[in-house]
PDB file of C-alpha atoms and ligand atoms in Angstrom:
ATOM      1  CA  MET A 286       9.702  43.533 -14.209  1.00 85.00           C
ATOM      2  CA  ASP A 287      10.587  41.850 -10.933  1.00 91.00           C
ATOM      3  CA  GLU A 288       8.315  38.898 -10.069  1.00 88.00           C
ATOM      4  CA  ASN A 289       7.137  40.425  -6.789  1.00 89.00           C
ATOM      5  CA  ILE A 290       6.398  43.753  -8.405  1.00 92.00           C
ATOM      6  CA  VAL A 291       4.292  42.054 -11.090  1.00 92.00           C
ATOM      7  CA  LEU A 292       2.301  40.274  -8.399  1.00 94.00           C
ATOM      8  CA  GLU A 293       1.967  43.391  -6.266  1.00 95.00           C
ATOM      9  CA  LYS A 294       0.635  45.394  -9.213  1.00 96.00           C
ATOM     10  CA  VAL A 295      -1.788  42.664 -10.269  1.00 96.00           C
ATOM     11  CA  LEU A 296      -3.089  42.348  -6.694  1.00 97.00           C
ATOM     12  CA  HIS A 297      -3.486  46.096  -6.419  1.00 97.00           C
ATOM     13  CA  PHE A 298      -5.439  46.484  -9.674  1.00 97.00           C
ATOM     14  CA  HIS A 299      -7.427  43.309  -8.961  1.00 97.00           C
ATOM     15  CA  SER A 300      -8.561  44.748  -5.632  1.00 96.00           C
ATOM     16  CA  ASN A 301      -9.575  47.954  -7.478  1.00 96.00           C
ATOM     17  CA  ASN A 302     -11.453  45.977 -10.107  1.00 96.00           C
ATOM     18  CA  ASN A 303      -9.203  47.517 -12.765  1.00 98.00           C
ATOM     19  CA  TRP A 304      -8.719  44.885 -15.470  1.00 98.00           C
ATOM     20  CA  LYS A 305      -7.490  47.497 -17.975  1.00 97.00           C
ATOM     21  CA  GLU A 306      -4.446  48.332 -15.859  1.00 97.00           C
ATOM     22  CA  ILE A 307      -3.744  44.622 -15.361  1.00 97.00           C
ATOM     23  CA  LEU A 308      -3.588  44.147 -19.140  1.00 97.00           C
ATOM     24  CA  ARG A 309      -1.095  47.026 -19.350  1.00 97.00           C
ATOM     25  CA  ILE A 310       1.333  45.269 -16.985  1.00 96.00           C
ATOM     26  CA  ASN A 311       2.321  42.908 -19.799  1.00 95.00           C
ATOM     27  CA  GLU A 312       1.099  44.813 -22.837  1.00 94.00           C
ATOM     28  CA  LYS A 313       3.856  43.395 -25.052  1.00 94.00           C
ATOM     29  CA  SER A 314       3.324  39.854 -23.744  1.00 94.00           C
ATOM     30  CA  ASN A 315       7.073  39.429 -23.323  1.00 93.00           C
ATOM     31  CA  ASP A 316       7.588  39.849 -19.579  1.00 94.00           C
ATOM     32  CA  LYS A 317       8.871  36.490 -18.316  1.00 93.00           C
ATOM     33  CA  ASN A 318       7.722  37.076 -14.767  1.00 94.00           C
ATOM     34  CA  ALA A 319       4.237  38.125 -15.851  1.00 94.00           C
ATOM     35  CA  LEU A 320       4.059  34.990 -17.998  1.00 94.00           C
ATOM     36  CA  LYS A 321       4.684  32.910 -14.863  1.00 92.00           C
ATOM     37  CA  LEU A 322       1.382  34.209 -13.521  1.00 94.00           C
ATOM     38  CA  LEU A 323      -0.578  33.836 -16.743  1.00 95.00           C
ATOM     39  CA  TRP A 324       0.518  32.158 -19.960  1.00 96.00           C
ATOM     40  CA  VAL A 325      -1.354  34.502 -22.273  1.00 97.00           C
ATOM     41  CA  TRP A 326      -2.005  38.204 -21.795  1.00 97.00           C
ATOM     42  CA  PRO A 327      -4.869  39.215 -24.064  1.00 98.00           C
ATOM     43  CA  SER A 328      -5.510  42.612 -25.590  1.00 98.00           C
ATOM     44  CA  GLU A 329      -8.785  44.439 -25.150  1.00 98.00           C
ATOM     45  CA  GLU A 330      -9.618  43.402 -28.751  1.00 98.00           C
ATOM     46  CA  ASN A 331      -9.124  39.754 -27.782  1.00 98.00           C
ATOM     47  CA  LEU A 332     -11.573  40.181 -24.905  1.00 98.00           C
ATOM     48  CA  LYS A 333     -14.069  41.747 -27.276  1.00 98.00           C
ATOM     49  CA  PHE A 334     -13.621  38.788 -29.636  1.00 98.00           C
ATOM     50  CA  LEU A 335     -14.354  36.370 -26.792  1.00 98.00           C
ATOM     51  CA  GLU A 336     -17.320  38.371 -25.605  1.00 98.00           C
ATOM     52  CA  SER A 337     -18.825  38.406 -29.126  1.00 98.00           C
ATOM     53  CA  ALA A 338     -18.230  34.672 -29.610  1.00 98.00           C
ATOM     54  CA  LEU A 339     -20.090  33.964 -26.358  1.00 98.00           C
ATOM     55  CA  ALA A 340     -22.902  36.432 -27.053  1.00 98.00           C
ATOM     56  CA  GLU A 341     -23.478  35.155 -30.622  1.00 97.00           C
ATOM     57  CA  ARG A 342     -24.406  31.735 -29.249  1.00 97.00           C
ATOM     58  CA  ASN A 343     -26.112  33.009 -26.128  1.00 97.00           C
ATOM     59  CA  ILE A 344     -23.548  31.355 -23.850  1.00 97.00           C
ATOM     60  CA  GLN A 345     -24.166  32.350 -20.239  1.00 96.00           C
ATOM     61  CA  GLY A 346     -20.778  31.803 -18.649  1.00 97.00           C
ATOM     62  CA  VAL A 347     -17.462  29.975 -18.858  1.00 97.00           C
ATOM     63  CA  THR A 348     -16.082  26.908 -17.098  1.00 96.00           C
ATOM     64  CA  SER A 349     -12.290  26.988 -17.247  1.00 96.00           C
ATOM     65  CA  LEU A 350     -10.340  23.754 -16.806  1.00 96.00           C
ATOM     66  CA  GLY A 351      -6.784  24.101 -15.563  1.00 95.00           C
ATOM     67  CA  CYS A 352      -7.286  27.783 -14.787  1.00 96.00           C
ATOM     68  CA  GLY A 353      -4.121  28.128 -12.687  1.00 96.00           C
ATOM     69  CA  CYS A 354      -4.439  31.228 -10.484  1.00 96.00           C
ATOM     70  CA  GLY A 355      -7.519  32.261 -12.477  1.00 97.00           C
ATOM     71  CA  LEU A 356      -6.195  35.649 -13.544  1.00 98.00           C
ATOM     72  CA  LEU A 357      -7.375  35.306 -17.148  1.00 98.00           C
ATOM     73  CA  GLU A 358     -10.735  34.093 -15.891  1.00 98.00           C
ATOM     74  CA  TRP A 359     -11.062  37.065 -13.556  1.00 98.00           C
ATOM     75  CA  ILE A 360     -10.219  39.439 -16.425  1.00 98.00           C
ATOM     76  CA  ILE A 361     -12.815  37.786 -18.704  1.00 98.00           C
ATOM     77  CA  GLN A 362     -15.383  37.951 -15.928  1.00 98.00           C
ATOM     78  CA  ALA A 363     -14.620  41.611 -15.222  1.00 98.00           C
ATOM     79  CA  TYR A 364     -14.762  42.489 -18.937  1.00 98.00           C
ATOM     80  CA  THR A 365     -17.875  40.530 -19.945  1.00 98.00           C
ATOM     81  CA  GLY A 366     -19.809  40.490 -16.687  1.00 98.00           C
ATOM     82  CA  LEU A 367     -20.393  36.760 -17.211  1.00 97.00           C
ATOM     83  CA  PRO A 368     -19.844  34.227 -14.418  1.00 96.00           C
ATOM     84  CA  ILE A 369     -16.682  32.108 -14.694  1.00 96.00           C
ATOM     85  CA  VAL A 370     -15.988  28.888 -12.813  1.00 94.00           C
ATOM     86  CA  GLY A 371     -12.364  27.706 -12.581  1.00 95.00           C
ATOM     87  CA  PHE A 372     -11.153  24.160 -11.922  1.00 94.00           C
ATOM     88  CA  GLU A 373      -7.681  23.059 -10.890  1.00 94.00           C
ATOM     89  CA  ILE A 374      -5.985  19.943  -9.680  1.00 92.00           C
ATOM     90  CA  ASN A 375      -3.651  19.781  -6.715  1.00 89.00           C
ATOM     91  CA  LYS A 376      -5.560  21.557  -3.988  1.00 91.00           C
ATOM     92  CA  GLU A 377      -2.618  21.258  -1.548  1.00 92.00           C
ATOM     93  CA  TRP A 378      -0.452  23.335  -3.852  1.00 93.00           C
ATOM     94  CA  TRP A 379      -2.995  26.036  -4.610  1.00 93.00           C
ATOM     95  CA  GLU A 380      -3.843  26.407  -0.922  1.00 93.00           C
ATOM     96  CA  SER A 381      -0.232  26.362   0.246  1.00 95.00           C
ATOM     97  CA  LYS A 382       1.777  29.437   1.178  1.00 93.00           C
ATOM     98  CA  TYR A 383       4.098  28.825  -1.781  1.00 92.00           C
ATOM     99  CA  SER A 384       1.561  29.306  -4.552  1.00 93.00           C
ATOM    100  CA  VAL A 385       0.439  32.647  -5.953  1.00 93.00           C
ATOM    101  CA  PRO A 386      -2.965  33.735  -4.685  1.00 94.00           C
ATOM    102  CA  ALA A 387      -6.000  32.790  -6.765  1.00 96.00           C
ATOM    103  CA  PHE A 388      -7.955  35.593  -8.400  1.00 97.00           C
ATOM    104  CA  ILE A 389     -11.216  33.646  -8.516  1.00 97.00           C
ATOM    105  CA  PRO A 390     -12.424  30.994  -6.057  1.00 94.00           C
ATOM    106  CA  LEU A 391     -10.912  27.726  -7.324  1.00 94.00           C
ATOM    107  CA  LYS A 392     -12.798  24.458  -7.520  1.00 92.00           C
ATOM    108  CA  TYR A 393     -10.788  21.282  -7.332  1.00 91.00           C
ATOM    109  CA  VAL A 394     -11.223  18.298  -9.566  1.00 89.00           C
ATOM    110  CA  GLU A 395     -10.673  15.905  -6.662  1.00 73.00           C
ATOM    111  CA  GLU A 396     -13.817  17.234  -5.013  1.00 58.00           C
ATOM    112  CA  GLU A 397     -15.989  18.499  -7.784  1.00 55.00           C
ATOM    113  CA  ILE A 398     -17.350  16.155 -10.360  1.00 56.00           C
ATOM    114  CA  VAL A 399     -16.692  17.899 -13.607  1.00 60.00           C
ATOM    115  CA  VAL A 400     -19.695  16.300 -15.309  1.00 54.00           C
ATOM    116  CA  GLU A 401     -21.571  18.957 -13.359  1.00 67.00           C
ATOM    117  CA  THR A 402     -20.293  21.624 -15.749  1.00 77.00           C
ATOM    118  CA  ASN A 403     -23.140  23.900 -16.746  1.00 89.00           C
ATOM    119  CA  PRO A 404     -24.312  23.098 -20.303  1.00 90.00           C
ATOM    120  CA  ASN A 405     -25.118  26.785 -20.844  1.00 95.00           C
ATOM    121  CA  PHE A 406     -21.492  27.705 -20.192  1.00 96.00           C
ATOM    122  CA  ALA A 407     -18.592  27.335 -22.651  1.00 97.00           C
ATOM    123  CA  LEU A 408     -15.631  25.151 -21.681  1.00 97.00           C
ATOM    124  CA  LEU A 409     -12.295  26.972 -21.719  1.00 98.00           C
ATOM    125  CA  PHE A 410      -8.852  25.366 -21.926  1.00 98.00           C
ATOM    126  CA  CYS A 411      -6.066  27.937 -21.766  1.00 98.00           C
ATOM    127  CA  TYR A 412      -2.609  26.409 -22.144  1.00 97.00           C
ATOM    128  CA  PHE A 413      -4.005  23.114 -20.959  1.00 97.00           C
ATOM    129  CA  ASN A 414      -1.460  20.322 -20.924  1.00 95.00           C
ATOM    130  CA  ASN A 415      -3.268  17.017 -20.683  1.00 94.00           C
ATOM    131  CA  GLY A 416      -4.933  15.713 -23.842  1.00 95.00           C
ATOM    132  CA  GLU A 417      -6.515  12.738 -22.129  1.00 92.00           C
ATOM    133  CA  ALA A 418      -8.148  14.872 -19.429  1.00 92.00           C
ATOM    134  CA  PHE A 419      -9.236  17.333 -22.140  1.00 94.00           C
ATOM    135  CA  ARG A 420     -11.121  14.572 -23.962  1.00 94.00           C
ATOM    136  CA  GLU A 421     -12.687  13.378 -20.723  1.00 91.00           C
ATOM    137  CA  TYR A 422     -13.930  16.858 -19.827  1.00 93.00           C
ATOM    138  CA  VAL A 423     -15.348  17.401 -23.302  1.00 94.00           C
ATOM    139  CA  ASP A 424     -17.003  13.952 -23.323  1.00 91.00           C
ATOM    140  CA  ASN A 425     -18.768  14.765 -20.059  1.00 90.00           C
ATOM    141  CA  TYR A 426     -19.869  18.229 -21.172  1.00 93.00           C
ATOM    142  CA  ARG A 427     -23.399  18.652 -22.537  1.00 92.00           C
ATOM    143  CA  GLY A 428     -23.012  22.202 -23.861  1.00 95.00           C
ATOM    144  CA  ASN A 429     -22.053  23.441 -27.304  1.00 96.00           C
ATOM    145  CA  MET A 430     -18.919  25.593 -27.145  1.00 97.00           C
ATOM    146  CA  VAL A 431     -15.297  24.729 -26.446  1.00 98.00           C
ATOM    147  CA  ILE A 432     -12.696  27.507 -26.397  1.00 98.00           C
ATOM    148  CA  ILE A 433      -9.028  26.590 -26.720  1.00 98.00           C
ATOM    149  CA  ILE A 434      -6.212  29.054 -26.137  1.00 98.00           C
ATOM    150  CA  GLY A 435      -2.700  27.956 -26.946  1.00 97.00           C
ATOM    151  CA  PRO A 436       0.251  28.213 -29.300  1.00 97.00           C
ATOM    152  CA  HIS A 437       0.245  27.773 -33.049  1.00 95.00           C
ATOM    153  CA  ASP A 438       3.337  26.823 -35.082  1.00 89.00           C
ATOM    154  CA  GLY A 439       6.193  29.221 -34.538  1.00 84.00           C
ATOM    155  CA  SER A 440       5.387  30.177 -30.974  1.00 84.00           C
ATOM    156  CA  GLY A 441       7.995  27.850 -29.455  1.00 88.00           C
ATOM    157  CA  ARG A 442       5.556  26.672 -26.770  1.00 91.00           C
ATOM    158  CA  HIS A 443       3.408  23.558 -26.631  1.00 94.00           C
ATOM    159  CA  THR A 444      -0.001  22.516 -25.302  1.00 96.00           C
ATOM    160  CA  ASP A 445      -2.384  19.618 -25.535  1.00 97.00           C
ATOM    161  CA  PRO A 446      -4.900  20.388 -26.969  1.00 97.00           C
ATOM    162  CA  ARG A 447      -3.383  22.632 -29.642  1.00 97.00           C
ATOM    163  CA  PRO A 448      -5.768  25.375 -30.757  1.00 98.00           C
ATOM    164  CA  PHE A 449      -5.933  24.331 -34.419  1.00 97.00           C
ATOM    165  CA  PHE A 450      -5.285  20.607 -34.054  1.00 96.00           C
ATOM    166  CA  PRO A 451      -7.127  19.438 -30.955  1.00 97.00           C
ATOM    167  CA  ASN A 452      -7.789  15.747 -30.681  1.00 96.00           C
ATOM    168  CA  PHE A 453     -11.416  15.644 -29.560  1.00 96.00           C
ATOM    169  CA  GLY A 454     -11.456  11.879 -30.096  1.00 92.00           C
ATOM    170  CA  GLN A 455     -14.640  12.404 -32.148  1.00 82.00           C
ATOM    171  CA  SER A 456     -15.733  14.599 -35.051  1.00 83.00           C
ATOM    172  CA  LYS A 457     -18.690  16.481 -33.580  1.00 93.00           C
ATOM    173  CA  TRP A 458     -16.682  19.639 -32.968  1.00 97.00           C
ATOM    174  CA  HIS A 459     -16.037  22.251 -35.649  1.00 97.00           C
ATOM    175  CA  LEU A 460     -13.847  25.322 -35.673  1.00 98.00           C
ATOM    176  CA  VAL A 461     -16.049  28.374 -36.252  1.00 98.00           C
ATOM    177  CA  ASN A 462     -13.791  31.312 -35.388  1.00 98.00           C
ATOM    178  CA  TYR A 463     -10.328  32.243 -34.176  1.00 98.00           C
ATOM    179  CA  GLU A 464      -8.151  35.209 -33.310  1.00 98.00           C
ATOM    180  CA  GLU A 465      -4.461  35.665 -32.548  1.00 97.00           C
ATOM    181  CA  ILE A 466      -3.537  37.016 -29.124  1.00 97.00           C
ATOM    182  CA  LYS A 467      -1.806  40.236 -30.197  1.00 96.00           C
ATOM    183  CA  ASP A 468       1.085  39.051 -32.432  1.00 94.00           C
ATOM    184  CA  THR A 469       2.237  36.251 -30.132  1.00 95.00           C
ATOM    185  CA  ARG A 470       1.403  33.198 -32.329  1.00 95.00           C
ATOM    186  CA  ASP A 471      -0.932  32.174 -29.507  1.00 96.00           C
ATOM    187  CA  PHE A 472      -4.510  31.809 -30.703  1.00 98.00           C
ATOM    188  CA  ILE A 473      -8.021  31.668 -29.320  1.00 98.00           C
ATOM    189  CA  THR A 474     -10.080  29.108 -31.226  1.00 98.00           C
ATOM    190  CA  ILE A 475     -13.828  28.587 -30.918  1.00 98.00           C
ATOM    191  CA  TYR A 476     -15.314  25.139 -31.523  1.00 98.00           C
ATOM    192  CA  ILE A 477     -19.017  24.372 -31.788  1.00 98.00           C
ATOM    193  CA  ARG A 478     -20.764  21.036 -31.533  1.00 95.00           C
ATOM    194  CA  SER A 479     -22.541  20.128 -34.744  1.00 88.00           C
TER     195      SER A 479
HETATM  196  C1  LIG B 701       0.249  25.470 -18.261  1.00 86.60           C
HETATM  197  S1  LIG B 701      -0.839  25.679 -16.932  1.00 86.60           S
HETATM  198  C2  LIG B 701      -1.924  26.944 -17.523  1.00 86.60           C
HETATM  199  C3  LIG B 701      -2.580  27.696 -16.424  1.00 86.60           C
HETATM  200  C4  LIG B 701      -3.499  28.823 -16.866  1.00 86.60           C
HETATM  201  N1  LIG B 701      -4.633  28.321 -17.622  1.00 86.60           N
HETATM  202  C5  LIG B 701      -2.768  29.863 -17.676  1.00 86.60           C
HETATM  203  O1  LIG B 701      -3.025  29.980 -18.878  1.00 86.60           O
HETATM  204  O2  LIG B 701      -1.945  30.595 -17.099  1.00 86.60           O
HETATM  205  C6  LIG B 701      -1.858  24.218 -17.024  1.00 86.60           C
HETATM  206  C7  LIG B 701      -2.733  24.044 -15.792  1.00 86.60           C
HETATM  207  O3  LIG B 701      -3.587  22.928 -15.998  1.00 86.60           O
HETATM  208  C8  LIG B 701      -3.746  22.262 -14.757  1.00 86.60           C
HETATM  209  N2  LIG B 701      -4.215  20.902 -15.013  1.00 86.60           N
HETATM  210  C9  LIG B 701      -3.517  19.858 -15.554  1.00 86.60           C
HETATM  211  N3  LIG B 701      -4.293  18.750 -15.628  1.00 86.60           N
HETATM  212  C10 LIG B 701      -5.511  19.106 -15.132  1.00 86.60           C
HETATM  213  C11 LIG B 701      -6.731  18.414 -14.940  1.00 86.60           C
HETATM  214  N4  LIG B 701      -6.860  17.126 -15.228  1.00 86.60           N
HETATM  215  N5  LIG B 701      -7.790  19.083 -14.448  1.00 86.60           N
HETATM  216  C12 LIG B 701      -7.677  20.400 -14.119  1.00 86.60           C
HETATM  217  N6  LIG B 701      -6.534  21.097 -14.264  1.00 86.60           N
HETATM  218  C13 LIG B 701      -5.467  20.469 -14.761  1.00 86.60           C
HETATM  219  C14 LIG B 701      -2.373  22.350 -14.113  1.00 86.60           C
HETATM  220  O4  LIG B 701      -2.434  22.198 -12.710  1.00 86.60           O
HETATM  221  C15 LIG B 701      -1.927  23.754 -14.536  1.00 86.60           C
HETATM  222  O5  LIG B 701      -2.242  24.728 -13.568  1.00 86.60           O
END
């Protein structure tokens, strides 16, 4: 689908609060232009998995680091009803006329001190690409759940942290659950502090 049409459709359904129709735009997760907007397009089952993982541990919201335009975060928020906070770097870019619009209000790391992340919220890293910053965010976080979304072997894409082999720099974190995003070889992994 043409890049502008993808964006137009997402904006339309976003303004109508229709997350279901947004998921249908890239149901097969193979539309290159849709993947420019969001690296992983979950299924409704994946959203249910996330919702259950959060509810099981009584997590009250999600702080997403490196949320990009925040489309995934908006979808999670619309599906679960939980508050989501999204952080990005490079404010100039995200507020320039060249970037895609943000679907949630973005907070910027230059301004916001990330140690202020709510300990009752989970930390989310979706296709994050900076292992050092990942460890710093986790070190400063006082809560108990870290969610990593990214590629497993065979996906052909790379992230740092990787969902099954994150380098936390310490051994307090344990994998407790995971689910594949459709059949993409991308996975959601749930880590809990012991
Ligand atoms: C590959 S993109 C993924 C964007 C989005 N999460 C997604 O799945 O579509 C990685 C994002 O992480 C952001 N990022 C990189 N280092 C960061 C840092 N130290 N703090 C916050 N965001 C960071 C980048 O600006 C970029 O938007």
